[in-house]
CSV table of C-alpha atoms and ligand atoms in Angstrom, one decimal:
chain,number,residue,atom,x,y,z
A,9,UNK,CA,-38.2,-135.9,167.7
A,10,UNK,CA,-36.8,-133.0,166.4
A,11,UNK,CA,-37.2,-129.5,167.9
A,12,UNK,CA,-40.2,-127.3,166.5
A,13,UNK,CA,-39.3,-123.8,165.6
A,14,UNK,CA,-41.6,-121.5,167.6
A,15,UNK,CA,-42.4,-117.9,167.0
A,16,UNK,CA,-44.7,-115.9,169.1
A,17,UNK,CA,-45.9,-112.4,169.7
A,18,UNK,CA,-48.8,-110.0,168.9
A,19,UNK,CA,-50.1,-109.9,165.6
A,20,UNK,CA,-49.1,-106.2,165.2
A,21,UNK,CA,-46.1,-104.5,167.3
A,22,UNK,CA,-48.2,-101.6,169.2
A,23,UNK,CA,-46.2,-99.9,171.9
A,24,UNK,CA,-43.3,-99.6,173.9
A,25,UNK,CA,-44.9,-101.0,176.7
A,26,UNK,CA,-46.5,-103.9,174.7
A,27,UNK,CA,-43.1,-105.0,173.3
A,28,UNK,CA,-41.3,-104.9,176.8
A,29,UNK,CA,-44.2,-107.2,178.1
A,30,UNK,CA,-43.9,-109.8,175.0
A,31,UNK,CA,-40.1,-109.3,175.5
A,32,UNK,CA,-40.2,-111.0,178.6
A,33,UNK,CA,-42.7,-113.3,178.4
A,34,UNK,CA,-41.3,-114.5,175.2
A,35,UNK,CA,-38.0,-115.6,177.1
A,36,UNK,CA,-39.8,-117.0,179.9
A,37,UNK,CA,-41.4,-119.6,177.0
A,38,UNK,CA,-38.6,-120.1,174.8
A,39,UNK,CA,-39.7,-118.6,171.8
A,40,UNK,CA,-37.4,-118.8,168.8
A,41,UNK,CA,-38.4,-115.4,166.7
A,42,UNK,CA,-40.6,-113.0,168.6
A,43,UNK,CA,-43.6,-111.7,166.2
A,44,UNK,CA,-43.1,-107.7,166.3
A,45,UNK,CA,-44.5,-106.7,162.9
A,46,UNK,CA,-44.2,-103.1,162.0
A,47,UNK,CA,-46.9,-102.9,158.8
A,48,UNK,CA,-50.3,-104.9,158.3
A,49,UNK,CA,-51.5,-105.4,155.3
A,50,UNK,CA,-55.5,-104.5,155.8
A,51,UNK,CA,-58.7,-105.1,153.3
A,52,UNK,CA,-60.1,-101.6,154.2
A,53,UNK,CA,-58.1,-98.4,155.5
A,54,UNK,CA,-57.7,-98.6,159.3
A,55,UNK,CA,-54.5,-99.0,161.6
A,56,UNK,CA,-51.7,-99.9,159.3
A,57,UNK,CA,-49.1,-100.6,161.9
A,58,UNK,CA,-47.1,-98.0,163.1
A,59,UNK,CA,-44.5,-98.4,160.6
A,60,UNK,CA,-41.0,-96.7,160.4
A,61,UNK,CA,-41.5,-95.2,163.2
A,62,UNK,CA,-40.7,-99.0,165.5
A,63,UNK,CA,-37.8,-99.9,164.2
A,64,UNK,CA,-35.9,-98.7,167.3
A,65,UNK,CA,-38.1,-100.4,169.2
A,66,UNK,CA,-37.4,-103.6,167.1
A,67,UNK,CA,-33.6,-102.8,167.7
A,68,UNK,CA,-34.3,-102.4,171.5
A,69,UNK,CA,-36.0,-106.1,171.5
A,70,UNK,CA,-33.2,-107.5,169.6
A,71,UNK,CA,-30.7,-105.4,172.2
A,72,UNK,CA,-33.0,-106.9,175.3
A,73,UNK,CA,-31.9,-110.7,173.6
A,74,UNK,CA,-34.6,-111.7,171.5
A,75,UNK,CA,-34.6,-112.4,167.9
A,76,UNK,CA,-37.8,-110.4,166.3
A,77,UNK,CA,-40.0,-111.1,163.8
A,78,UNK,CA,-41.7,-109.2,160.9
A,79,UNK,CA,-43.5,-108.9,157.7
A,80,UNK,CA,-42.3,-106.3,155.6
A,81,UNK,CA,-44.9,-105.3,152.8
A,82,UNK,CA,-42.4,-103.5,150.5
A,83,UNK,CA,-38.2,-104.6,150.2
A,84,UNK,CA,-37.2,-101.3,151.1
A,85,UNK,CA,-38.7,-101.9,154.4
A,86,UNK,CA,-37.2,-105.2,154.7
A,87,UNK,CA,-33.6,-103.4,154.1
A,88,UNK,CA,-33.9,-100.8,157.2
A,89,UNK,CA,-35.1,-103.2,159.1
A,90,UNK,CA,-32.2,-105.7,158.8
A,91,UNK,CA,-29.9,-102.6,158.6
A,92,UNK,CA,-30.8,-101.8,162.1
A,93,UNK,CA,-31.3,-105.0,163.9
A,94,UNK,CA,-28.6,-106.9,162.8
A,95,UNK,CA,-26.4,-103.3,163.7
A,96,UNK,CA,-27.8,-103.9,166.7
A,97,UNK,CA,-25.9,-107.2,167.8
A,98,UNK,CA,-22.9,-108.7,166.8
A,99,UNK,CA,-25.0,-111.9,166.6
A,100,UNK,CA,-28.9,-111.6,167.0
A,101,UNK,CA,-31.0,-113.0,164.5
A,102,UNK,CA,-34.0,-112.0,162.2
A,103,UNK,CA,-36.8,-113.2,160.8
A,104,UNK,CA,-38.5,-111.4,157.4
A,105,UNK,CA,-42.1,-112.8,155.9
A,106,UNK,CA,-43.5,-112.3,153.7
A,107,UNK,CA,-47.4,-112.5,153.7
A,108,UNK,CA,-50.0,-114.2,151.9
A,109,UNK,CA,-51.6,-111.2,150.5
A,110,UNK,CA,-48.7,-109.9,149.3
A,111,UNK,CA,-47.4,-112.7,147.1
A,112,UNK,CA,-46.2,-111.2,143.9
A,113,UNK,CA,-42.8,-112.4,142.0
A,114,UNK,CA,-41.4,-109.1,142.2
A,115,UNK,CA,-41.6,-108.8,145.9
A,116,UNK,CA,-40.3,-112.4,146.3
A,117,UNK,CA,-37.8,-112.5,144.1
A,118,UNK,CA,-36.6,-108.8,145.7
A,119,UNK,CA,-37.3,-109.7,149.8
A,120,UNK,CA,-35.3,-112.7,149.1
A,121,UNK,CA,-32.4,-110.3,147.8
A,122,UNK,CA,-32.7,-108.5,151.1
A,123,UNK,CA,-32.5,-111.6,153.1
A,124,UNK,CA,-29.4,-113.3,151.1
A,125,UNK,CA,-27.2,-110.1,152.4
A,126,UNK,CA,-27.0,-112.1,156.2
A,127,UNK,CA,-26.8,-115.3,157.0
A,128,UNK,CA,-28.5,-114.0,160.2
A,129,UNK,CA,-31.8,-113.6,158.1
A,130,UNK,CA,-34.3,-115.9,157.5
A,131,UNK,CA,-37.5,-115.5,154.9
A,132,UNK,CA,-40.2,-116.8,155.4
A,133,UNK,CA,-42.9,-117.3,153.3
A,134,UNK,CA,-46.1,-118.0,153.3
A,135,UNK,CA,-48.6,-119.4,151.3
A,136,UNK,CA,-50.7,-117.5,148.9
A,137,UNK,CA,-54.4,-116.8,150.2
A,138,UNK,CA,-56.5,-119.0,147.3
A,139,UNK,CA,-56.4,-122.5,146.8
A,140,UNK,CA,-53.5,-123.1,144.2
A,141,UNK,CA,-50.8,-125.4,144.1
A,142,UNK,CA,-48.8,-124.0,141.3
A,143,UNK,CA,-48.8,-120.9,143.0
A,144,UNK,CA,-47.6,-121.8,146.1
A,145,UNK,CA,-45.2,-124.1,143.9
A,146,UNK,CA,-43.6,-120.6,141.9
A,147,UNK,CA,-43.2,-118.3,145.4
A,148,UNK,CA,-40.9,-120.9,146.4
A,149,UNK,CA,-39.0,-121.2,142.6
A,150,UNK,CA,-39.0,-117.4,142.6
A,151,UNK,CA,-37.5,-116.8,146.3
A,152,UNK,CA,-35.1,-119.4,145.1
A,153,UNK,CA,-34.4,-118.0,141.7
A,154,UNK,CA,-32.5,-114.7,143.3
A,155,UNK,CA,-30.0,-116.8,145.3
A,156,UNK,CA,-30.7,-116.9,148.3
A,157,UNK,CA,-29.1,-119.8,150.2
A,158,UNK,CA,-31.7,-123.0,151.2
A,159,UNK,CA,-30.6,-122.6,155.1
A,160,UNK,CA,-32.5,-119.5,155.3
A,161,UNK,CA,-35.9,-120.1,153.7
A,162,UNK,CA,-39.0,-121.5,155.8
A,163,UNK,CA,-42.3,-122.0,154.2
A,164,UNK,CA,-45.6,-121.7,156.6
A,165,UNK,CA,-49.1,-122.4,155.7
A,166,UNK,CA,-51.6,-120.2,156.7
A,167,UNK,CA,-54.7,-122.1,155.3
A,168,UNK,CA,-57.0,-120.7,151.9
A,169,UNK,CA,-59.3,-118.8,151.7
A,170,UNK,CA,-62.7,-120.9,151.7
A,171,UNK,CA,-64.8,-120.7,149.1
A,172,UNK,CA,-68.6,-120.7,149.5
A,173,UNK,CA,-69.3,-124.4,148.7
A,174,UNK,CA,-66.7,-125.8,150.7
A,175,UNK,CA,-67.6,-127.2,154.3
A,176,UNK,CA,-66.2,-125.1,157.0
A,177,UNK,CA,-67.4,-127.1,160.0
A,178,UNK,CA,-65.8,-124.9,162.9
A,179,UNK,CA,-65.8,-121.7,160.9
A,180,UNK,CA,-62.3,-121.4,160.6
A,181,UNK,CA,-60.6,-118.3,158.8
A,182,UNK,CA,-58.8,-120.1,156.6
A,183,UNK,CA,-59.1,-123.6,155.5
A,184,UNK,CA,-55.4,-125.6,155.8
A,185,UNK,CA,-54.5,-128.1,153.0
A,186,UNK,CA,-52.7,-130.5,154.9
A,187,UNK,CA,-51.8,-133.0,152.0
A,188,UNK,CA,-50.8,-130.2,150.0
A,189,UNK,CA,-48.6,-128.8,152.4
A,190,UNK,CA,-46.6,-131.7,153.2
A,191,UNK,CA,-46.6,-132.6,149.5
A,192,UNK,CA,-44.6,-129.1,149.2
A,193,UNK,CA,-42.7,-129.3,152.3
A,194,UNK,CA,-41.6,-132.9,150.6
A,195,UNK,CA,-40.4,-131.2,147.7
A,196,UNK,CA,-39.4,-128.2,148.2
A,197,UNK,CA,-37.2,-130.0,151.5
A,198,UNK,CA,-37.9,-127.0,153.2
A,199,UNK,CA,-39.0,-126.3,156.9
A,200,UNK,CA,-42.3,-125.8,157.1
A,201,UNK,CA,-44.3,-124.2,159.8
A,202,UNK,CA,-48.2,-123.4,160.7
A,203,UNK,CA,-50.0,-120.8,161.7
A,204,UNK,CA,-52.8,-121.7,163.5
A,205,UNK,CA,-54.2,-117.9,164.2
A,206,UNK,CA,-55.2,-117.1,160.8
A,207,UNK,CA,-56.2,-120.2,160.1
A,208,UNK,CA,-58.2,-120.9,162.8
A,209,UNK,CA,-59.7,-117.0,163.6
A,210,UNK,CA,-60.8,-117.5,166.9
A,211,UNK,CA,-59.0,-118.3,170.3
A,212,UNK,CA,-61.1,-121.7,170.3
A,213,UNK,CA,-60.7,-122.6,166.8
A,214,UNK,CA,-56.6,-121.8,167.1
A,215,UNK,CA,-56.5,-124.6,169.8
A,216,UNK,CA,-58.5,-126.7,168.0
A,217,UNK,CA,-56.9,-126.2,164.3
A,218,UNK,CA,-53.0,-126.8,166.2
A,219,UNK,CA,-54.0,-130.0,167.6
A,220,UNK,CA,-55.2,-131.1,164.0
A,221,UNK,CA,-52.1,-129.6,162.5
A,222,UNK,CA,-49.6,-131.5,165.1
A,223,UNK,CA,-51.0,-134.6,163.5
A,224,UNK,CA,-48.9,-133.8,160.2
A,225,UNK,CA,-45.3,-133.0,160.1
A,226,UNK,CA,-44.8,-129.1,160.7
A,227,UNK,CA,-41.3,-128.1,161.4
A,228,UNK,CA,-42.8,-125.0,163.8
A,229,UNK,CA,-45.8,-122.7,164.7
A,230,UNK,CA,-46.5,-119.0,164.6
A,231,UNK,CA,-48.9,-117.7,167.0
A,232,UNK,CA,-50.3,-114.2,167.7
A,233,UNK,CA,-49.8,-114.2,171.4
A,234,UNK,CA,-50.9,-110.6,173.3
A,235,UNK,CA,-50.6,-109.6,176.5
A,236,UNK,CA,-53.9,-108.0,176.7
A,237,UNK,CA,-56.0,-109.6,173.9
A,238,UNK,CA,-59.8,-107.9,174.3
A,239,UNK,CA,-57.4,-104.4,173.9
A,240,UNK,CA,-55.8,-105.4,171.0
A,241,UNK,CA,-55.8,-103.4,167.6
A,242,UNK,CA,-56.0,-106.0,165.1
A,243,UNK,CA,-57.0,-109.6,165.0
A,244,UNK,CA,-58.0,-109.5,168.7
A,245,UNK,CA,-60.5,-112.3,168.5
A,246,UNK,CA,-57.7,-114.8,167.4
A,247,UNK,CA,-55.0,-113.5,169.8
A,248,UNK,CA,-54.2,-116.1,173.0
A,249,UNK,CA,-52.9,-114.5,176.1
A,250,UNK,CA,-49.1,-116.0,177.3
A,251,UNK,CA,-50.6,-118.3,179.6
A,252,UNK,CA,-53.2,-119.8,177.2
A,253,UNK,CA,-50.2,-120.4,174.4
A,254,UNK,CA,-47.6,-121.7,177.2
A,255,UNK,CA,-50.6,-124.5,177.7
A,256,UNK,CA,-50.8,-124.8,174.0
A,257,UNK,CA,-47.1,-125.3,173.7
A,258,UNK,CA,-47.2,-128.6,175.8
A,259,UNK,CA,-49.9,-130.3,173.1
A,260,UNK,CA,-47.0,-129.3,170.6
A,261,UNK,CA,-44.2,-130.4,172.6
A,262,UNK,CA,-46.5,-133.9,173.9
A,263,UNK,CA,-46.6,-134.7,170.5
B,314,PEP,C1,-49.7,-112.0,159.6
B,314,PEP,O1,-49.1,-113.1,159.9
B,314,PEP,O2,-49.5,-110.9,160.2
B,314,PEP,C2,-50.6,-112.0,158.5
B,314,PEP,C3,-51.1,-110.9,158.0
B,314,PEP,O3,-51.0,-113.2,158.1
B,314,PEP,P1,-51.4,-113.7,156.6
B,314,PEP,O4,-50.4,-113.0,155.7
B,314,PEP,O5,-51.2,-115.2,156.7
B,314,PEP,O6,-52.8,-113.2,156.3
B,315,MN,MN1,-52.9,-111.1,162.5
């Protein structure tokens, strides 16, 4: 069986402290691509992510030997991003996504620009957040359509947003399309990965909904992982704590 691709980390990057703590415990699980995202795209005004102001603390994680992760909402924050990290080692690695709010062709077509500068960089991106397969289909034409090389693109589903009439039997977040997605990862001949925290939405439901998912054939996960969940500033209810996602990791490695 081949190796899954893990990444890992807090669903927003919130302090020095925090990012030494998921640091460490990231290498003591083997994590691939450490989650460390600077800006959150948010429904109403609140904590936006504290921006610019992390990228040296992005560059210390890289410099400390771990490859980090984030979702850049604009390309120009994609580009200072990669020009620091990968500055930062002669070899570390980088992951960009882009999220499923923010799925426009312009920001696709420009993020995968960005990314085609390095083969150190990989895009990721995820599926749109309503239920359309056409859509999904043109985010991974566009992304392919500025030249960017097929080694560095991963695809991750992150569910759709239910509708009102649809059964939603544990409540999750986000309800995942699992034909769909392995209909696109068939396709597309893509990696593709899940994430189980916005799909599922609650510790519980993120066990639950990766034991489902392990039934199809996901390349790799994406977990928010925290070191102190209850404290966290976003998504706390969905957020494992290392020891509960280390025990996770054995039902994805088991499989
Ligand atoms: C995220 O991964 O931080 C995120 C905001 O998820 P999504 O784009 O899937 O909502
Ligand atoms: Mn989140």
């Amino acid at each position: 069986m081949k190796k899954k691709i893990i990444i890992a980390g807090p669903c927003a990057l919130e302090s020095r402290e925090q990012m030494l703590i998921t640091i460490e415990e990231a290498k003591r699980t083997a994590v691939d691509y450490v989650r460390l995202s600077l800006w959150k795209p948010r429904t109403k005004p609140g904590f936006e992510g504290i921006g610019e102001e992390g990228i040296p603390l992005l560059v210390e994680a890289a410099k400390r030997g771990v490859h980090p992760g984030v979702e850049p909402l604009i390309p120009e924050h994609a580009k200072r991003v990669a020009d620091a990290v990968l500055n930062a080692t002669d070899d570390g690695k980088l992951l960009l996504w882009i999220g499923a709010r923010n799925q426009n062709h312009m920001i696709q077509r420009e993020m995968a620009k960005v990314a085609a500068q390095s083969s150190r960089i990989t895009l990721m991106a995820k599926n749109q957040i309503w239920h359309n397969e056409k859509h999904w289909e043109g985010i991974i034409d566009h992304i392919m359509e500025a030249g960017i090389d097929k080694s560095q693109v991963w695809l991750c589903h992150r569910g759709f947003a239910p509708t009102p009439s649809q059964t939603n039997l544990y409540g999750y977040r986000n309800i995942p399309d699992y034909e769909m997605t392995m209909k696109i990862r068939k396709q597309s001949g893509l990696p593709m990965l899940f994430d189980p925290s916005h799909t599922g939405g609650n510790v519980e439901n993120v066990i639950r909904i990766t034991k489902e998912a392990n039934q199809y054939d996901f390349d790799g996960y994406i977990v928010e992982v925290h070191p102190h969940p209850k404290q966290a500033v976003t998504d706390a209810e969905q957020q494992l704590t290392w020891t509960e996602f280390r025990t996770l990791l054995k039902d994805i490695k088991e499989r």
